[in-house]
XYZ file of C-alpha atoms in Angstrom:
385
model
C -28.419 -10.113 -0.535
C -30.010 -7.510 -2.490
C -28.478 -4.693 -4.792
C -29.712 -2.146 -2.320
C -28.392 -3.692 0.691
C -25.080 -1.885 0.680
C -27.170 1.626 0.404
C -28.994 0.338 3.323
C -25.720 -0.092 5.271
C -24.035 3.304 3.913
C -27.126 5.237 5.145
C -26.776 3.736 8.627
C -23.122 4.219 8.438
C -23.715 7.937 7.494
C -26.350 8.324 9.890
C -24.109 7.154 12.698
C -20.980 9.122 11.515
C -23.587 12.445 11.367
C -24.226 11.447 15.160
C -20.578 11.809 15.777
C -20.307 15.040 14.337
C -23.538 16.662 15.862
C -25.570 16.625 12.749
C -29.244 15.740 13.237
C -30.647 12.467 11.737
C -33.645 13.026 9.769
C -35.240 9.635 9.742
C -35.219 8.515 13.367
C -34.035 5.077 12.757
C -33.435 3.909 15.999
C -36.284 1.256 15.828
C -35.025 0.202 12.487
C -31.436 -0.250 13.692
C -32.752 -2.312 16.676
C -34.683 -4.513 14.546
C -31.770 -5.060 12.437
C -29.605 -5.838 15.225
C -31.902 -8.481 16.329
C -32.368 -10.015 13.008
C -29.077 -9.441 11.420
C -26.489 -9.118 14.224
C -28.321 -12.090 16.461
C -30.066 -14.296 14.074
C -28.313 -13.940 10.667
C -24.778 -14.326 12.582
C -26.065 -17.791 14.249
C -27.563 -18.963 10.816
C -24.395 -17.864 8.811
C -22.262 -20.095 11.448
C -24.170 -23.013 10.981
C -24.495 -22.627 7.280
C -20.798 -22.412 6.601
C -20.135 -25.453 8.901
C -23.103 -27.153 6.824
C -21.807 -26.110 3.517
C -18.259 -27.481 4.234
C -19.622 -30.869 5.238
C -21.801 -30.697 2.121
C -18.707 -30.262 -0.050
C -16.907 -33.107 1.856
C -19.520 -35.517 1.304
C -20.197 -34.725 -2.155
C -16.773 -35.022 -3.149
C -16.846 -38.575 -2.031
C -16.327 -41.358 -4.871
C -19.787 -42.582 -4.202
C -21.538 -39.185 -4.805
C -19.383 -38.423 -7.963
C -21.731 -37.261 -10.806
C -22.579 -34.297 -12.717
C -25.212 -33.240 -10.372
C -22.597 -33.342 -7.387
C -20.212 -30.997 -9.189
C -23.067 -28.647 -9.370
C -24.111 -28.620 -5.896
C -20.262 -28.348 -4.444
C -20.135 -25.191 -6.521
C -23.317 -24.030 -4.973
C -22.017 -24.759 -1.905
C -18.760 -22.711 -2.419
C -20.863 -19.700 -3.615
C -22.938 -20.153 -0.345
C -20.397 -20.068 1.971
C -18.800 -17.058 0.551
C -22.256 -15.278 0.332
C -22.704 -16.215 4.272
C -19.212 -15.243 5.146
C -19.489 -11.728 3.605
C -23.218 -11.059 4.954
C -21.980 -11.813 8.386
C -18.815 -9.807 8.327
C -20.135 -6.826 6.114
C -24.016 -6.605 6.864
C -24.731 -8.331 10.319
C -21.451 -7.455 12.682
C -21.944 -3.845 11.916
C -25.399 -3.845 13.447
C -23.918 -4.898 16.687
C -21.920 -1.443 16.984
C -25.003 0.699 15.967
C -27.033 -1.094 18.610
C -24.552 -1.973 21.720
C -21.701 0.523 20.815
C -19.361 -2.260 21.009
C -16.727 -3.394 17.950
C -16.142 0.211 17.115
C -12.758 -0.659 15.352
C -14.069 -2.979 13.231
C -17.340 -0.994 12.009
C -14.679 1.742 10.967
C -12.617 -0.697 9.603
C -15.401 -2.480 7.539
C -16.376 0.828 5.805
C -12.851 0.706 4.481
C -13.105 -2.814 3.081
C -17.065 -2.396 1.803
C -15.910 -1.093 -1.643
C -13.920 -4.001 -2.590
C -15.398 -6.832 -0.685
C -19.051 -6.248 -1.376
C -18.701 -6.899 -5.128
C -17.290 -10.270 -4.547
C -20.472 -10.981 -2.369
C -22.542 -9.977 -5.535
C -20.293 -12.320 -7.736
C -21.063 -15.226 -4.999
C -24.752 -14.489 -5.254
C -24.860 -14.395 -8.930
C -23.088 -17.899 -8.827
C -25.691 -18.942 -6.679
C -28.768 -18.076 -8.794
C -27.164 -19.305 -11.975
C -25.533 -22.336 -10.547
C -29.210 -23.266 -9.166
C -30.601 -22.606 -12.617
C -27.974 -24.798 -14.226
C -28.563 -27.834 -12.395
C -32.511 -27.479 -12.668
C -31.881 -27.576 -16.462
C -29.720 -30.437 -16.227
C -32.349 -32.158 -14.441
C -34.935 -31.298 -16.673
C -33.073 -32.736 -19.704
C -32.182 -35.985 -17.652
C -35.925 -36.440 -16.559
C -37.928 -34.967 -19.435
C -35.393 -35.462 -22.436
C -33.822 -38.758 -21.769
C -32.740 -39.450 -25.095
C -30.370 -36.239 -24.880
C -29.119 -36.775 -21.404
C -26.123 -39.212 -22.612
C -24.548 -36.448 -24.551
C -25.635 -33.332 -22.394
C -25.645 -34.574 -19.068
C -21.767 -35.192 -19.003
C -19.058 -34.563 -16.268
C -16.912 -32.489 -18.828
C -19.706 -30.616 -19.940
C -21.006 -29.764 -16.206
C -17.424 -28.626 -15.477
C -17.240 -26.127 -18.467
C -20.751 -24.834 -17.363
C -19.504 -24.380 -13.693
C -16.474 -22.351 -15.331
C -18.466 -20.232 -17.511
C -21.023 -19.188 -14.561
C -17.852 -18.083 -12.492
C -16.610 -16.064 -15.376
C -19.730 -14.503 -16.377
C -20.544 -14.070 -12.585
C -17.079 -11.948 -12.269
C -17.593 -10.024 -15.658
C -21.319 -8.975 -14.881
C -20.201 -7.556 -11.536
C -16.973 -5.735 -12.308
C -19.016 -2.485 -12.466
C -19.657 -2.739 -8.322
C -15.926 -2.380 -8.054
C -16.519 1.358 -9.389
C -19.620 1.957 -7.306
C -18.497 3.080 -3.940
C -15.654 4.643 -2.118
C -14.845 5.458 1.518
C -15.125 8.992 2.449
C -12.981 10.244 5.860
C -14.258 13.280 7.732
C -12.919 14.698 10.812
C -14.938 14.631 13.906
C -14.225 16.632 16.854
C -15.981 14.481 19.475
C -13.621 11.538 18.374
C -10.628 13.856 17.578
C -10.018 11.522 14.636
C -11.203 10.958 10.710
C -14.547 9.040 10.584
C -14.824 6.746 7.603
C -18.475 6.711 5.677
C -19.529 4.793 2.378
C -20.455 7.141 -0.452
C -21.102 6.636 -4.115
C -18.365 7.509 -6.481
C -18.990 9.480 -9.894
C -19.874 6.198 -11.580
C -22.376 5.245 -8.831
C -24.164 8.565 -8.711
C -24.560 8.417 -12.926
C -28.288 8.721 -13.510
C -28.024 6.134 -16.363
C -25.838 3.713 -14.233
C -28.420 3.630 -11.688
C -31.406 3.140 -14.136
C -29.710 0.843 -16.647
C -27.360 -1.460 -14.657
C -28.658 -0.947 -11.187
C -32.373 -1.299 -11.655
C -33.291 -2.789 -14.941
C -30.170 -4.931 -16.079
C -29.945 -6.342 -12.415
C -33.668 -7.072 -12.147
C -33.730 -8.968 -15.371
C -30.529 -10.749 -15.042
C -30.588 -11.494 -11.238
C -34.287 -12.199 -10.852
C -36.986 -12.106 -13.673
C -34.763 -14.383 -16.191
C -33.760 -16.817 -13.496
C -36.982 -16.869 -11.510
C -39.186 -17.597 -14.849
C -36.932 -20.205 -16.088
C -37.042 -22.075 -12.618
C -40.423 -21.706 -12.226
C -41.309 -23.420 -15.376
C -38.698 -26.023 -15.289
C -40.048 -26.659 -11.594
C -43.378 -27.012 -12.830
C -42.128 -29.568 -15.595
C -40.198 -31.425 -13.031
C -42.991 -31.735 -10.557
C -45.208 -33.242 -13.186
C -42.586 -35.769 -14.441
C -42.088 -37.008 -10.983
C -45.799 -37.505 -10.257
C -46.016 -39.486 -13.654
C -43.210 -41.630 -12.533
C -44.778 -42.351 -9.039
C -47.806 -43.582 -10.885
C -45.847 -46.199 -12.706
C -43.805 -47.210 -9.839
C -44.310 -50.599 -10.113
C -42.763 -50.662 -13.555
C -39.626 -48.887 -12.468
C -36.304 -50.195 -12.187
C -33.981 -49.501 -9.479
C -31.958 -46.957 -11.202
C -35.008 -44.939 -12.339
C -36.333 -44.990 -8.527
C -32.778 -43.469 -7.429
C -33.096 -41.076 -10.317
C -36.505 -39.730 -9.150
C -35.416 -39.557 -5.513
C -32.404 -37.300 -6.754
C -35.127 -35.260 -8.791
C -37.457 -34.993 -5.770
C -34.479 -33.721 -3.677
C -33.588 -31.000 -6.364
C -37.247 -30.003 -6.613
C -37.445 -29.070 -2.985
C -33.960 -27.101 -3.282
C -35.313 -25.452 -6.076
C -38.685 -24.467 -4.319
C -36.729 -23.412 -1.267
C -34.610 -20.983 -3.321
C -37.705 -19.501 -4.908
C -39.459 -19.220 -1.723
C -36.358 -17.604 -0.007
C -35.387 -15.327 -2.888
C -38.858 -13.910 -3.837
C -38.878 -11.304 -0.999
C -35.788 -9.839 -2.535
C -37.319 -10.091 -5.885
C -40.500 -7.801 -4.445
C -37.989 -5.526 -2.436
C -35.782 -4.715 -5.753
C -38.884 -3.983 -7.435
C -40.346 -1.514 -4.756
C -36.941 0.161 -5.060
C -37.173 0.590 -8.819
C -40.565 2.077 -8.712
C -40.465 4.138 -5.537
C -37.751 7.014 -4.558
C -35.355 5.529 -2.162
C -34.974 8.644 0.030
C -38.819 7.978 1.186
C -38.126 4.406 1.462
C -35.291 4.730 3.780
C -37.192 6.501 6.611
C -39.862 4.013 6.502
C -39.532 1.540 9.286
C -42.046 -0.667 7.438
C -39.713 -0.898 4.515
C -36.340 -1.343 6.526
C -38.073 -4.442 8.288
C -39.113 -5.861 5.101
C -35.857 -5.380 3.467
C -34.094 -6.734 6.515
C -36.254 -9.825 6.453
C -35.884 -10.586 2.826
C -32.030 -10.546 3.398
C -32.364 -12.736 6.060
C -34.292 -15.141 3.967
C -31.574 -15.127 1.570
C -28.999 -15.732 4.425
C -31.481 -18.885 5.350
C -31.403 -20.061 1.756
C -27.676 -20.416 1.555
C -27.383 -22.331 4.845
C -30.383 -24.757 4.631
C -28.989 -27.115 1.674
C -27.330 -29.433 3.998
C -30.309 -30.095 5.968
C -32.419 -30.978 2.860
C -29.702 -32.985 1.498
C -29.762 -35.081 4.742
C -33.521 -35.410 4.957
C -34.090 -36.457 1.193
C -30.878 -38.002 0.180
C -30.553 -41.481 1.677
C -27.200 -41.773 -0.065
C -25.983 -38.654 1.129
C -26.979 -39.728 4.688
C -25.063 -43.043 4.277
C -21.669 -41.373 3.167
C -21.996 -38.701 5.664
C -22.163 -41.334 8.444
C -19.487 -43.573 6.530
C -17.079 -40.527 6.172
C -17.284 -39.319 9.878
C -17.637 -42.850 11.344
C -20.991 -42.061 13.263
C -22.397 -45.375 12.603
C -20.840 -48.618 12.633
C -21.038 -50.865 9.472
C -22.832 -53.992 9.550
C -23.135 -57.222 7.585
C -25.759 -57.055 5.005
C -25.154 -60.895 3.869
C -23.600 -63.825 5.559
C -22.345 -66.634 4.046
C -21.095 -70.093 5.637
C -18.338 -71.614 4.010
C -16.767 -75.216 5.351
C -12.967 -75.037 6.224
C -11.878 -76.800 2.629
C -12.373 -73.245 1.326
C -9.326 -71.071 0.611
C -11.460 -67.878 -0.290
C -11.065 -65.155 2.796
C -13.361 -62.062 2.583
C -13.585 -61.437 6.617
C -12.607 -64.254 8.357
C -14.378 -65.057 11.816
C -13.186 -68.260 13.215
C -15.630 -70.298 15.329
C -15.709 -73.607 17.010
C -18.971 -75.591 17.017
C -19.934 -78.633 18.738
C -21.620 -80.820 16.182
C -22.038 -83.884 18.504
C -19.459 -86.016 16.806
C -16.511 -83.827 17.518
C -15.264 -80.510 16.803
C -15.903 -79.183 13.431
C -14.133 -75.865 11.968
C -16.355 -73.460 10.258
C -15.525 -70.160 9.004
C -17.976 -67.024 8.884
C -17.529 -64.786 5.896
C -19.363 -61.218 6.216
C -19.791 -59.499 3.106
C -21.373 -55.834 3.547
C -22.943 -54.295 0.268
C -21.550 -51.154 -0.938
C -24.628 -50.088 -2.481
C -26.576 -47.124 -1.678
């Protein structure tokens, strides 16, 4: 979700409000609203619904004792932020477009404009947490793979928990000014015979220094340029490390092989993150360089910013699929938790009836020619992933 997303929705809301009061719309946004309806109102809502379910399942699996490590804590934190981001995207960005296009859910559309100034900053907190949680587990994976001598003291669960708490507090602190940025204005409509709400900037939001320093330069640096640069560099170093490990695969132990598999999975997660977030970076740079009044009347730009927001939604919804495809351990724990696959014995030992040790006792009678002899078969299922 980009910094100017709320401006898009505010303008649409104001345009809609202007139509209620009989004022002319100067931008001719019918095509843009229709495009946003199909992109956000239909596709993004479906993706968000799936993504919320997928992230909940991810949290359940990652909390299992067999998945418990420092990386899983980061992924759980990421899933929580993604759930919040998808929920608020659906409630405050996608659903309002349904009213604008289909003229349904009118009461919700008006209620959304009262909630927007208070809930929108929470969505930005979730977005900030998503970006820096991704950066945090990338740094940890870099240390574990490229600086293994420092990993024992650095990549610990206690340190991971402290980093997660720090990211949460810092995300809130950075986005506090967002709570002062917007307010809901009420105007009387003769056509509706009622007050019509619309979203507008507060005095803080209209302040030129605030817009240039916080909204443009600080936002671009903290939310995009710094994390993107670090993620790109670390991602390249991790890919080189994995390629080097694969060349020496015959000399690798089983634990090193699993560690490499985890690194590969996280590299894919990082690359998907960069690919989905890159259009949002370009979009914010465009807003910083050009006049927004001209941009909002450009159908091409509205379509681009709509798609870039959709990609942000896709990024928050796709991680569960990546975990299932790339992590054998994640798949096995998932199947075990939800009992989608029956456990089969990996080893079978035959012990004569004199033994008093019982693991799993399946009693069978076998005819050995000279009479009936009793034999116990004990099934042992491996718990290794």
